[in-house]
Amino acid sequence: VSDDLEKLVERTAAGDPRAVGRLISLVEDGASDPEGTSSLRDATALLVARVAASGRRAQVVGLTGSPGVGKSTTTSALVAAYRAAGRRVGVLAVDPTSPFSGGALLGDRVRMQEHALDDGVFIRSMASRGHLGGLSWATPQALRVLDVAGCDVVLVETVGVGQAEVDIAALADTTAVLVAPGMGDAIQAAKAGILEIADVFVVNKADRDGAEQTSRDLRHMLTLGEKPDPGEWTPPIVLTVASQGSGIDDVVSAVAAHREWLSREGRLEARQRRRAADEIEAIALGGVRRRLASIHGSASLSELASDLMAGSTDPYAAADRVLGELGADAGADSSA
Ligand SMILES: Nc1nc2c(ncn2[C@@H]2O[C@H](COP(=O)(O)OP(=O)(O)OP(=O)(O)O)[C@@H](O)[C@H]2O)c(=O)[nH]1
Ligand SMILES: [Mg+2]
């Protein structure tokens, strides 16, 4: 481990925003190599040890919802609320569809400008650079950086719809789904299957007509399923006008209540454990894919393909041989 890297982690732990930015860039760049560059590996090991030693982690709050619903405005208002309560806040704006990072979310940067000079706020845009696995590569490392920097809460805003929403739910302790009145959003949310991932519903733009109706639609859809188990969490529905900061304290309370419920029910640890397993699996699968691609052009796979076409092997037996080869290969070059 280089001295520079140790210093960078040290400065991050001291809350230096530039160190936080550099360390996140480092893990993000490193994550573009699925097996991890040595600096990514070293940084990750240092971060994991730090987080474990401190025993403290930020509450990760995912914000998701259709484009323009007010995620960034809500995020910014939440940052203000948490700061007013003296908490340290991290913000990750993640665009799983964009190959660009850093400058990608310019609009959001402008929106976050009011927090730019606050050294208790760390704001970062990330892109997943088109990786299979979406958010799974760099984000866990970025979250560790923010834990080490002493964040109490990390808000993760995703841009884009679909898989990203499911990914963010896997990553967050608490997922807030934002909808707006008059956009058929409650129904869209139901169609997209994001009702299931919501721990908190935020009906934003409540200054517009139909907010109460949207909230009733949501409540109705939530009760359509089987009778809720009394021990289960019922997602609260909070009305906000994020652009005016109203209702934001209710979001803060709902998020805090969800966290309390998670830890009371022992589910915080369960979620963290599942995330840890997901992270290992994603890295392992990345390695398998890469090795598979590297033998893809090689004689063995095309020979096996010929054998399969000729009927002298079956696909399961052939796959067993490929996996055997991957295993032998992994043993041979685990030094990477
Ligand atoms: N009327 C009204 N407008 C709002 C409210 N909250 C946000 N807006 C406006 O809605 C627009 C979109 O807000 P954003 O916060 O950028 O929405 P977003 O969900 O982050 O958008 P994307 O990141 O592009 O998906 C902006 O013009 C906001 O000023 C609100 O409560 N009421
Ligand atoms: Mg946004």
mmCIF file of C-alpha atoms and ligand atoms in Angstrom:
data_model
loop_
_atom_site.group_PDB
_atom_site.id
_atom_site.type_symbol
_atom_site.label_atom_id
_atom_site.label_comp_id
_atom_site.label_asym_id
_atom_site.label_seq_id
_atom_site.Cartn_x
_atom_site.Cartn_y
_atom_site.Cartn_z
ATOM 1 C CA VAL A 1 0.000 0.000 0.000
ATOM 2 C CA SER A 2 1.482 3.309 -1.061
ATOM 3 C CA ASP A 3 2.039 6.133 1.404
ATOM 4 C CA ASP A 4 0.029 8.397 -0.868
ATOM 5 C CA LEU A 5 -2.977 6.162 -0.606
ATOM 6 C CA GLU A 6 -2.708 5.947 3.170
ATOM 7 C CA LYS A 7 -2.440 9.715 3.348
ATOM 8 C CA LEU A 8 -5.456 10.085 1.132
ATOM 9 C CA VAL A 9 -7.507 7.831 3.404
ATOM 10 C CA GLU A 10 -6.191 9.709 6.442
ATOM 11 C CA ARG A 11 -7.228 13.050 4.957
ATOM 12 C CA THR A 12 -10.602 11.580 4.028
ATOM 13 C CA ALA A 13 -11.100 10.470 7.626
ATOM 14 C CA ALA A 14 -10.315 14.031 8.660
ATOM 15 C CA GLY A 15 -13.136 15.176 6.418
ATOM 16 C CA ASP A 16 -11.079 16.903 3.733
ATOM 17 C CA PRO A 17 -13.500 17.324 0.807
ATOM 18 C CA ARG A 18 -10.743 17.248 -1.818
ATOM 19 C CA ALA A 19 -9.431 13.973 -0.470
ATOM 20 C CA VAL A 20 -12.963 12.558 -0.525
ATOM 21 C CA GLY A 21 -13.313 13.595 -4.168
ATOM 22 C CA ARG A 22 -9.967 12.138 -5.143
ATOM 23 C CA LEU A 23 -10.588 8.872 -3.369
ATOM 24 C CA ILE A 24 -13.987 8.457 -5.012
ATOM 25 C CA SER A 25 -12.418 9.183 -8.413
ATOM 26 C CA LEU A 26 -9.784 6.601 -7.691
ATOM 27 C CA VAL A 27 -12.268 3.853 -6.859
ATOM 28 C CA GLU A 28 -14.492 4.869 -9.753
ATOM 29 C CA ASP A 29 -11.629 4.714 -12.248
ATOM 30 C CA GLY A 30 -10.416 1.462 -10.783
ATOM 31 C CA ALA A 31 -13.851 -0.071 -10.990
ATOM 32 C CA SER A 32 -13.773 0.231 -14.771
ATOM 33 C CA ASP A 33 -11.498 -2.783 -14.528
ATOM 34 C CA PRO A 34 -13.753 -5.578 -13.299
ATOM 35 C CA GLU A 35 -10.969 -7.361 -11.487
ATOM 36 C CA GLY A 36 -9.855 -4.180 -9.833
ATOM 37 C CA THR A 37 -6.640 -2.283 -10.324
ATOM 38 C CA SER A 38 -4.141 -2.734 -7.539
ATOM 39 C CA SER A 39 -4.824 0.794 -6.284
ATOM 40 C CA LEU A 40 -8.550 0.056 -6.172
ATOM 41 C CA ARG A 41 -7.885 -3.159 -4.299
ATOM 42 C CA ASP A 42 -5.571 -1.438 -1.836
ATOM 43 C CA ALA A 43 -7.968 1.460 -1.352
ATOM 44 C CA THR A 44 -10.889 -0.898 -0.832
ATOM 45 C CA ALA A 45 -9.009 -2.930 1.749
ATOM 46 C CA LEU A 46 -8.051 0.230 3.658
ATOM 47 C CA LEU A 47 -11.611 1.536 3.508
ATOM 48 C CA VAL A 48 -13.166 -1.731 4.644
ATOM 49 C CA ALA A 49 -10.789 -1.889 7.617
ATOM 50 C CA ARG A 50 -11.510 1.717 8.534
ATOM 51 C CA VAL A 51 -15.253 1.321 8.388
ATOM 52 C CA ALA A 52 -15.124 -1.893 10.434
ATOM 53 C CA ALA A 53 -12.876 -0.286 13.052
ATOM 54 C CA SER A 54 -15.078 2.767 13.457
ATOM 55 C CA GLY A 55 -18.204 0.626 13.551
ATOM 56 C CA ARG A 56 -20.192 3.482 12.138
ATOM 57 C CA ARG A 57 -21.964 3.676 8.836
ATOM 58 C CA ALA A 58 -24.078 6.280 7.177
ATOM 59 C CA GLN A 59 -27.733 5.577 6.576
ATOM 60 C CA VAL A 60 -27.955 5.141 2.808
ATOM 61 C CA VAL A 61 -31.106 6.703 1.428
ATOM 62 C CA GLY A 62 -31.959 6.092 -2.218
ATOM 63 C CA LEU A 63 -34.165 8.542 -4.077
ATOM 64 C CA THR A 64 -35.824 7.384 -7.216
ATOM 65 C CA GLY A 65 -38.720 8.344 -9.473
ATOM 66 C CA SER A 66 -39.481 9.480 -12.999
ATOM 67 C CA PRO A 67 -37.458 12.175 -14.717
ATOM 68 C CA GLY A 68 -38.322 15.666 -13.517
ATOM 69 C CA VAL A 69 -40.319 14.539 -10.487
ATOM 70 C CA GLY A 70 -38.052 16.583 -8.221
ATOM 71 C CA LYS A 71 -35.383 14.165 -6.998
ATOM 72 C CA SER A 72 -32.555 16.680 -7.128
ATOM 73 C CA THR A 73 -34.646 19.450 -5.600
ATOM 74 C CA THR A 74 -35.707 17.101 -2.805
ATOM 75 C CA THR A 75 -32.137 15.918 -2.310
ATOM 76 C CA SER A 76 -30.941 19.480 -1.997
ATOM 77 C CA ALA A 77 -33.719 20.331 0.471
ATOM 78 C CA LEU A 78 -32.912 17.210 2.498
ATOM 79 C CA VAL A 79 -29.250 18.213 2.610
ATOM 80 C CA ALA A 80 -30.282 21.577 4.049
ATOM 81 C CA ALA A 81 -32.484 19.867 6.659
ATOM 82 C CA TYR A 82 -29.782 17.417 7.725
ATOM 83 C CA ARG A 83 -27.198 20.165 7.878
ATOM 84 C CA ALA A 84 -29.498 22.268 10.040
ATOM 85 C CA ALA A 85 -29.618 19.282 12.392
ATOM 86 C CA GLY A 86 -25.814 19.169 12.425
ATOM 87 C CA ARG A 87 -25.467 15.940 10.466
ATOM 88 C CA ARG A 88 -22.812 15.224 7.886
ATOM 89 C CA VAL A 89 -24.240 14.402 4.505
ATOM 90 C CA GLY A 90 -22.978 12.722 1.374
ATOM 91 C CA VAL A 91 -24.743 12.945 -1.953
ATOM 92 C CA LEU A 92 -24.123 10.555 -4.808
ATOM 93 C CA ALA A 93 -25.871 11.336 -8.064
ATOM 94 C CA VAL A 94 -25.603 8.163 -10.067
ATOM 95 C CA ASP A 95 -26.365 7.901 -13.732
ATOM 96 C CA PRO A 96 -26.306 4.251 -14.682
ATOM 97 C CA THR A 97 -27.025 5.046 -18.313
ATOM 98 C CA SER A 98 -24.276 7.544 -18.877
ATOM 99 C CA PRO A 99 -20.716 6.733 -19.804
ATOM 100 C CA PHE A 100 -19.707 10.137 -18.452
ATOM 101 C CA SER A 101 -18.963 11.005 -14.882
ATOM 102 C CA GLY A 102 -17.987 14.104 -13.003
ATOM 103 C CA GLY A 103 -19.534 16.722 -15.211
ATOM 104 C CA ALA A 104 -22.416 14.533 -16.273
ATOM 105 C CA LEU A 105 -25.077 15.957 -14.038
ATOM 106 C CA LEU A 106 -24.489 19.588 -14.603
ATOM 107 C CA GLY A 107 -28.027 20.636 -13.765
ATOM 108 C CA ASP A 108 -27.763 18.882 -10.459
ATOM 109 C CA ARG A 109 -24.500 20.608 -9.736
ATOM 110 C CA VAL A 110 -26.177 23.935 -10.210
ATOM 111 C CA ARG A 111 -29.007 22.831 -7.948
ATOM 112 C CA MET A 112 -26.501 21.712 -5.325
ATOM 113 C CA GLN A 113 -24.557 24.966 -5.560
ATOM 114 C CA GLU A 114 -25.974 26.276 -2.303
ATOM 115 C CA HIS A 115 -24.108 23.480 -0.501
ATOM 116 C CA ALA A 116 -20.871 23.817 -2.441
ATOM 117 C CA LEU A 117 -19.029 25.726 0.275
ATOM 118 C CA ASP A 118 -20.309 23.671 3.190
ATOM 119 C CA ASP A 119 -17.564 21.341 4.387
ATOM 120 C CA GLY A 120 -20.111 19.071 6.029
ATOM 121 C CA VAL A 121 -21.513 18.070 2.643
ATOM 122 C CA PHE A 122 -19.826 15.837 0.081
ATOM 123 C CA ILE A 123 -21.405 15.814 -3.358
ATOM 124 C CA ARG A 124 -20.362 13.562 -6.151
ATOM 125 C CA SER A 125 -21.695 12.537 -9.543
ATOM 126 C CA MET A 126 -20.916 9.076 -10.766
ATOM 127 C CA ALA A 127 -21.553 7.129 -13.904
ATOM 128 C CA SER A 128 -21.495 3.408 -14.195
ATOM 129 C CA ARG A 129 -19.827 3.540 -17.611
ATOM 130 C CA GLY A 130 -22.021 0.967 -19.145
ATOM 131 C CA HIS A 131 -20.883 -1.906 -16.991
ATOM 132 C CA LEU A 132 -22.866 -4.986 -16.543
ATOM 133 C CA GLY A 133 -23.883 -4.804 -12.979
ATOM 134 C CA GLY A 134 -24.838 -1.138 -13.160
ATOM 135 C CA LEU A 135 -24.417 0.470 -9.798
ATOM 136 C CA SER A 136 -22.738 -2.526 -8.297
ATOM 137 C CA TRP A 137 -19.148 -1.745 -9.195
ATOM 138 C CA ALA A 138 -18.026 1.581 -7.849
ATOM 139 C CA THR A 139 -20.897 2.644 -5.634
ATOM 140 C CA PRO A 140 -20.174 0.410 -2.632
ATOM 141 C CA GLN A 141 -16.640 1.783 -2.555
ATOM 142 C CA ALA A 142 -17.867 5.363 -2.846
ATOM 143 C CA LEU A 143 -20.231 4.679 0.056
ATOM 144 C CA ARG A 144 -17.296 3.414 2.121
ATOM 145 C CA VAL A 145 -15.372 6.590 1.328
ATOM 146 C CA LEU A 146 -18.312 8.625 2.620
ATOM 147 C CA ASP A 147 -18.556 6.434 5.738
ATOM 148 C CA VAL A 148 -14.885 7.056 6.425
ATOM 149 C CA ALA A 149 -15.448 10.779 5.874
ATOM 150 C CA GLY A 150 -17.930 10.625 8.750
ATOM 151 C CA CYS A 151 -21.200 11.023 6.904
ATOM 152 C CA ASP A 152 -24.306 10.299 8.948
ATOM 153 C CA VAL A 153 -26.533 10.101 5.894
ATOM 154 C CA VAL A 154 -25.788 9.455 2.241
ATOM 155 C CA LEU A 155 -28.423 10.374 -0.308
ATOM 156 C CA VAL A 156 -28.189 8.474 -3.574
ATOM 157 C CA GLU A 157 -30.124 9.910 -6.484
ATOM 158 C CA THR A 158 -30.387 7.804 -9.603
ATOM 159 C CA VAL A 159 -31.109 9.160 -12.995
ATOM 160 C CA GLY A 160 -32.923 6.977 -15.446
ATOM 161 C CA VAL A 161 -35.584 4.399 -14.983
ATOM 162 C CA GLY A 162 -35.952 0.672 -14.951
ATOM 163 C CA GLN A 163 -33.191 -1.499 -13.642
ATOM 164 C CA ALA A 164 -31.584 1.463 -11.912
ATOM 165 C CA GLU A 165 -34.464 1.634 -9.482
ATOM 166 C CA VAL A 166 -34.138 -1.958 -8.507
ATOM 167 C CA ASP A 167 -30.372 -1.570 -8.180
ATOM 168 C CA ILE A 168 -30.731 1.414 -5.904
ATOM 169 C CA ALA A 169 -33.125 -0.454 -3.642
ATOM 170 C CA ALA A 170 -30.568 -3.218 -3.264
ATOM 171 C CA LEU A 171 -27.992 -0.650 -2.294
ATOM 172 C CA ALA A 172 -29.939 1.580 0.071
ATOM 173 C CA ASP A 173 -31.073 1.099 3.666
ATOM 174 C CA THR A 174 -34.107 3.185 2.861
ATOM 175 C CA THR A 175 -35.592 3.814 -0.568
ATOM 176 C CA ALA A 176 -37.743 6.861 -1.181
ATOM 177 C CA VAL A 177 -39.899 6.721 -4.293
ATOM 178 C CA LEU A 178 -40.985 10.122 -5.560
ATOM 179 C CA VAL A 179 -44.138 10.662 -7.532
ATOM 180 C CA ALA A 180 -45.864 13.836 -8.670
ATOM 181 C CA PRO A 181 -49.559 14.571 -9.040
ATOM 182 C CA GLY A 182 -51.242 14.574 -12.401
ATOM 183 C CA MET A 183 -48.649 12.481 -14.166
ATOM 184 C CA GLY A 184 -50.385 9.181 -13.621
ATOM 185 C CA ASP A 185 -47.276 8.586 -11.564
ATOM 186 C CA ALA A 186 -48.845 6.350 -8.970
ATOM 187 C CA ILE A 187 -50.015 4.042 -11.719
ATOM 188 C CA GLN A 188 -46.706 4.256 -13.544
ATOM 189 C CA ALA A 189 -44.961 3.361 -10.325
ATOM 190 C CA ALA A 190 -47.189 0.340 -9.929
ATOM 191 C CA LYS A 191 -46.503 -0.738 -13.501
ATOM 192 C CA ALA A 192 -42.784 -0.311 -13.136
ATOM 193 C CA GLY A 193 -42.860 -2.465 -10.028
ATOM 194 C CA ILE A 194 -41.384 0.270 -7.883
ATOM 195 C CA LEU A 195 -44.191 0.213 -5.337
ATOM 196 C CA GLU A 196 -42.501 -2.841 -3.892
ATOM 197 C CA ILE A 197 -39.169 -1.147 -3.388
ATOM 198 C CA ALA A 198 -40.539 1.964 -1.664
ATOM 199 C CA ASP A 199 -39.905 2.357 2.048
ATOM 200 C CA VAL A 200 -41.165 5.922 1.898
ATOM 201 C CA PHE A 201 -43.391 7.560 -0.709
ATOM 202 C CA VAL A 202 -42.953 11.219 -1.445
ATOM 203 C CA VAL A 203 -45.703 12.949 -3.377
ATOM 204 C CA ASN A 204 -43.744 15.975 -4.513
ATOM 205 C CA LYS A 205 -45.108 19.064 -6.272
ATOM 206 C CA ALA A 206 -47.975 19.033 -3.805
ATOM 207 C CA ASP A 207 -48.531 22.653 -4.792
ATOM 208 C CA ARG A 208 -50.168 21.225 -7.899
ATOM 209 C CA ASP A 209 -53.701 19.898 -8.190
ATOM 210 C CA GLY A 210 -54.280 16.275 -7.438
ATOM 211 C CA ALA A 211 -51.660 15.629 -4.757
ATOM 212 C CA GLU A 212 -54.254 14.288 -2.320
ATOM 213 C CA GLN A 213 -55.700 12.093 -5.049
ATOM 214 C CA THR A 214 -52.266 10.716 -5.919
ATOM 215 C CA SER A 215 -51.669 9.973 -2.269
ATOM 216 C CA ARG A 216 -55.043 8.155 -2.052
ATOM 217 C CA ASP A 217 -54.208 6.193 -5.231
ATOM 218 C CA LEU A 218 -50.932 5.105 -3.677
ATOM 219 C CA ARG A 219 -52.557 4.116 -0.396
ATOM 220 C CA HIS A 220 -55.155 2.165 -2.324
ATOM 221 C CA MET A 221 -52.570 0.323 -4.423
ATOM 222 C CA LEU A 222 -50.567 -0.507 -1.337
ATOM 223 C CA THR A 223 -53.559 -2.180 0.254
ATOM 224 C CA LEU A 224 -54.480 -4.153 -2.872
ATOM 225 C CA GLY A 225 -52.024 -6.913 -2.127
ATOM 226 C CA GLU A 226 -52.465 -9.472 0.610
ATOM 227 C CA LYS A 227 -53.230 -8.239 4.115
ATOM 228 C CA PRO A 228 -50.132 -6.635 5.516
ATOM 229 C CA ASP A 229 -48.382 -8.569 8.242
ATOM 230 C CA PRO A 230 -48.558 -6.446 11.432
ATOM 231 C CA GLY A 231 -44.784 -6.751 11.814
ATOM 232 C CA GLU A 232 -44.203 -5.394 8.323
ATOM 233 C CA TRP A 233 -43.292 -1.845 7.496
ATOM 234 C CA THR A 234 -46.035 0.202 5.920
ATOM 235 C CA PRO A 235 -44.492 2.864 3.709
ATOM 236 C CA PRO A 236 -45.644 6.293 4.843
ATOM 237 C CA ILE A 237 -46.799 8.732 2.170
ATOM 238 C CA VAL A 238 -45.422 12.223 2.604
ATOM 239 C CA LEU A 239 -46.542 15.288 0.660
ATOM 240 C CA THR A 240 -43.834 17.795 -0.238
ATOM 241 C CA VAL A 241 -43.200 20.964 -2.158
ATOM 242 C CA ALA A 242 -39.488 20.433 -2.437
ATOM 243 C CA SER A 243 -38.894 23.686 -4.286
ATOM 244 C CA GLN A 244 -40.184 25.526 -1.202
ATOM 245 C CA GLY A 245 -38.766 23.119 1.340
ATOM 246 C CA SER A 246 -42.179 22.191 2.686
ATOM 247 C CA GLY A 247 -42.802 18.691 3.930
ATOM 248 C CA ILE A 248 -39.071 17.984 3.942
ATOM 249 C CA ASP A 249 -38.964 17.584 7.729
ATOM 250 C CA ASP A 250 -41.650 14.915 7.360
ATOM 251 C CA VAL A 251 -39.432 13.080 4.886
ATOM 252 C CA VAL A 252 -36.558 13.282 7.380
ATOM 253 C CA SER A 253 -38.836 11.856 10.103
ATOM 254 C CA ALA A 254 -40.121 9.070 7.853
ATOM 255 C CA VAL A 255 -36.572 8.110 6.877
ATOM 256 C CA ALA A 256 -35.509 8.101 10.533
ATOM 257 C CA ALA A 257 -38.534 6.008 11.508
ATOM 258 C CA HIS A 258 -37.698 3.486 8.820
ATOM 259 C CA ARG A 259 -34.144 3.226 10.066
ATOM 260 C CA GLU A 260 -35.407 2.660 13.600
ATOM 261 C CA TRP A 261 -37.752 -0.045 12.383
ATOM 262 C CA LEU A 262 -34.939 -1.723 10.446
ATOM 263 C CA SER A 263 -32.659 -1.900 13.427
ATOM 264 C CA ARG A 264 -35.426 -2.876 15.852
ATOM 265 C CA GLU A 265 -36.355 -5.757 13.579
ATOM 266 C CA GLY A 266 -32.746 -6.742 13.026
ATOM 267 C CA ARG A 267 -33.136 -5.989 9.343
ATOM 268 C CA LEU A 268 -30.451 -3.365 9.062
ATOM 269 C CA GLU A 269 -27.823 -5.998 9.512
ATOM 270 C CA ALA A 270 -29.662 -8.339 7.167
ATOM 271 C CA ARG A 271 -29.690 -5.683 4.448
ATOM 272 C CA GLN A 272 -26.012 -4.961 5.006
ATOM 273 C CA ARG A 273 -25.176 -8.642 4.878
ATOM 274 C CA ARG A 274 -27.081 -9.083 1.640
ATOM 275 C CA ARG A 275 -25.282 -6.085 0.186
ATOM 276 C CA ALA A 276 -21.937 -7.550 1.179
ATOM 277 C CA ALA A 277 -22.857 -10.821 -0.515
ATOM 278 C CA ASP A 278 -24.064 -8.970 -3.636
ATOM 279 C CA GLU A 279 -20.831 -7.069 -3.796
ATOM 280 C CA ILE A 280 -18.672 -10.194 -3.631
ATOM 281 C CA GLU A 281 -20.873 -11.924 -6.165
ATOM 282 C CA ALA A 282 -20.703 -9.012 -8.601
ATOM 283 C CA ILE A 283 -16.921 -8.936 -8.451
ATOM 284 C CA ALA A 284 -16.656 -12.711 -8.780
ATOM 285 C CA LEU A 285 -19.056 -12.791 -11.734
ATOM 286 C CA GLY A 286 -17.086 -9.996 -13.372
ATOM 287 C CA GLY A 287 -13.974 -12.084 -13.065
ATOM 288 C CA VAL A 288 -15.699 -15.148 -14.480
ATOM 289 C CA ARG A 289 -17.035 -13.170 -17.447
ATOM 290 C CA ARG A 290 -13.659 -11.718 -18.168
ATOM 291 C CA ARG A 291 -11.918 -15.071 -18.067
ATOM 292 C CA LEU A 292 -14.639 -16.586 -20.143
ATOM 293 C CA ALA A 293 -14.164 -13.843 -22.731
ATOM 294 C CA SER A 294 -10.438 -14.471 -22.736
ATOM 295 C CA ILE A 295 -10.839 -18.152 -23.497
ATOM 296 C CA HIS A 296 -13.695 -17.449 -25.855
ATOM 297 C CA GLY A 297 -11.461 -17.085 -28.850
ATOM 298 C CA SER A 298 -9.194 -19.868 -27.731
ATOM 299 C CA ALA A 299 -9.066 -23.306 -29.191
ATOM 300 C CA SER A 300 -10.728 -24.969 -26.242
ATOM 301 C CA LEU A 301 -14.079 -23.221 -26.485
ATOM 302 C CA SER A 302 -14.310 -23.464 -30.263
ATOM 303 C CA GLU A 303 -13.239 -27.107 -30.076
ATOM 304 C CA LEU A 304 -15.957 -27.738 -27.527
ATOM 305 C CA ALA A 305 -18.407 -25.924 -29.806
ATOM 306 C CA SER A 306 -17.422 -28.228 -32.676
ATOM 307 C CA ASP A 307 -17.810 -31.229 -30.406
ATOM 308 C CA LEU A 308 -21.250 -30.048 -29.378
ATOM 309 C CA MET A 309 -22.280 -29.527 -33.000
ATOM 310 C CA ALA A 310 -20.975 -32.973 -33.850
ATOM 311 C CA GLY A 311 -22.850 -34.430 -30.898
ATOM 312 C CA SER A 312 -19.698 -35.763 -29.254
ATOM 313 C CA THR A 313 -20.356 -33.724 -26.113
ATOM 314 C CA ASP A 314 -23.401 -32.172 -24.516
ATOM 315 C CA PRO A 315 -23.590 -28.536 -23.404
ATOM 316 C CA TYR A 316 -23.550 -29.371 -19.680
ATOM 317 C CA ALA A 317 -20.458 -31.509 -19.952
ATOM 318 C CA ALA A 318 -18.825 -28.839 -22.106
ATOM 319 C CA ALA A 319 -19.718 -26.121 -19.595
ATOM 320 C CA ASP A 320 -18.248 -28.242 -16.791
ATOM 321 C CA ARG A 321 -15.002 -28.403 -18.723
ATOM 322 C CA VAL A 322 -15.007 -24.641 -19.313
ATOM 323 C CA LEU A 323 -15.603 -23.996 -15.606
ATOM 324 C CA GLY A 324 -12.852 -26.468 -14.762
ATOM 325 C CA GLU A 325 -10.534 -24.530 -17.021
ATOM 326 C CA LEU A 326 -11.571 -21.230 -15.415
ATOM 327 C CA GLY A 327 -10.823 -22.718 -12.012
ATOM 328 C CA ALA A 328 -7.383 -23.883 -13.120
ATOM 329 C CA ASP A 329 -6.812 -20.463 -14.676
ATOM 330 C CA ALA A 330 -7.861 -18.652 -11.496
ATOM 331 C CA GLY A 331 -5.396 -20.753 -9.525
ATOM 332 C CA ALA A 332 -2.642 -19.883 -11.965
ATOM 333 C CA ASP A 333 -3.017 -16.095 -11.971
ATOM 334 C CA SER A 334 -4.537 -14.964 -8.743
ATOM 335 C CA SER A 335 -1.769 -12.390 -8.470
ATOM 336 C CA ALA A 336 -3.675 -9.762 -10.549
HETATM 337 N N1 LIG B 1 -44.136 23.192 -8.754
HETATM 338 C C1 LIG B 1 -43.137 22.508 -8.248
HETATM 339 N N2 LIG B 1 -42.012 22.328 -8.981
HETATM 340 C C2 LIG B 1 -41.018 21.613 -8.440
HETATM 341 C C3 LIG B 1 -41.105 21.049 -7.143
HETATM 342 N N3 LIG B 1 -39.971 20.381 -6.897
HETATM 343 C C4 LIG B 1 -39.200 20.495 -8.001
HETATM 344 N N4 LIG B 1 -39.813 21.251 -8.922
HETATM 345 C C5 LIG B 1 -39.314 21.636 -10.259
HETATM 346 O O1 LIG B 1 -39.331 20.490 -11.101
HETATM 347 C C6 LIG B 1 -38.251 20.528 -12.021
HETATM 348 C C7 LIG B 1 -37.478 19.235 -11.962
HETATM 349 O O2 LIG B 1 -36.870 19.123 -10.695
HETATM 350 P P1 LIG B 1 -35.582 18.214 -10.428
HETATM 351 O O3 LIG B 1 -35.308 18.292 -8.969
HETATM 352 O O4 LIG B 1 -34.502 18.549 -11.361
HETATM 353 O O5 LIG B 1 -36.160 16.793 -10.811
HETATM 354 P P2 LIG B 1 -35.341 15.413 -10.955
HETATM 355 O O6 LIG B 1 -36.284 14.342 -10.570
HETATM 356 O O7 LIG B 1 -34.052 15.502 -10.219
HETATM 357 O O8 LIG B 1 -35.086 15.398 -12.507
HETATM 358 P P3 LIG B 1 -34.064 14.415 -13.297
HETATM 359 O O9 LIG B 1 -32.820 14.279 -12.503
HETATM 360 O O10 LIG B 1 -33.863 15.123 -14.596
HETATM 361 O O11 LIG B 1 -34.807 13.133 -13.469
HETATM 362 C C8 LIG B 1 -37.429 21.749 -11.647
HETATM 363 O O12 LIG B 1 -37.767 22.809 -12.504
HETATM 364 C C9 LIG B 1 -37.853 22.044 -10.228
HETATM 365 O O13 LIG B 1 -37.707 23.393 -9.894
HETATM 366 C C10 LIG B 1 -42.308 21.264 -6.390
HETATM 367 O O14 LIG B 1 -42.472 20.789 -5.261
HETATM 368 N N5 LIG B 1 -43.268 21.993 -6.997
HETATM 369 MG MG MG B 2 -32.051 15.108 -10.903
#
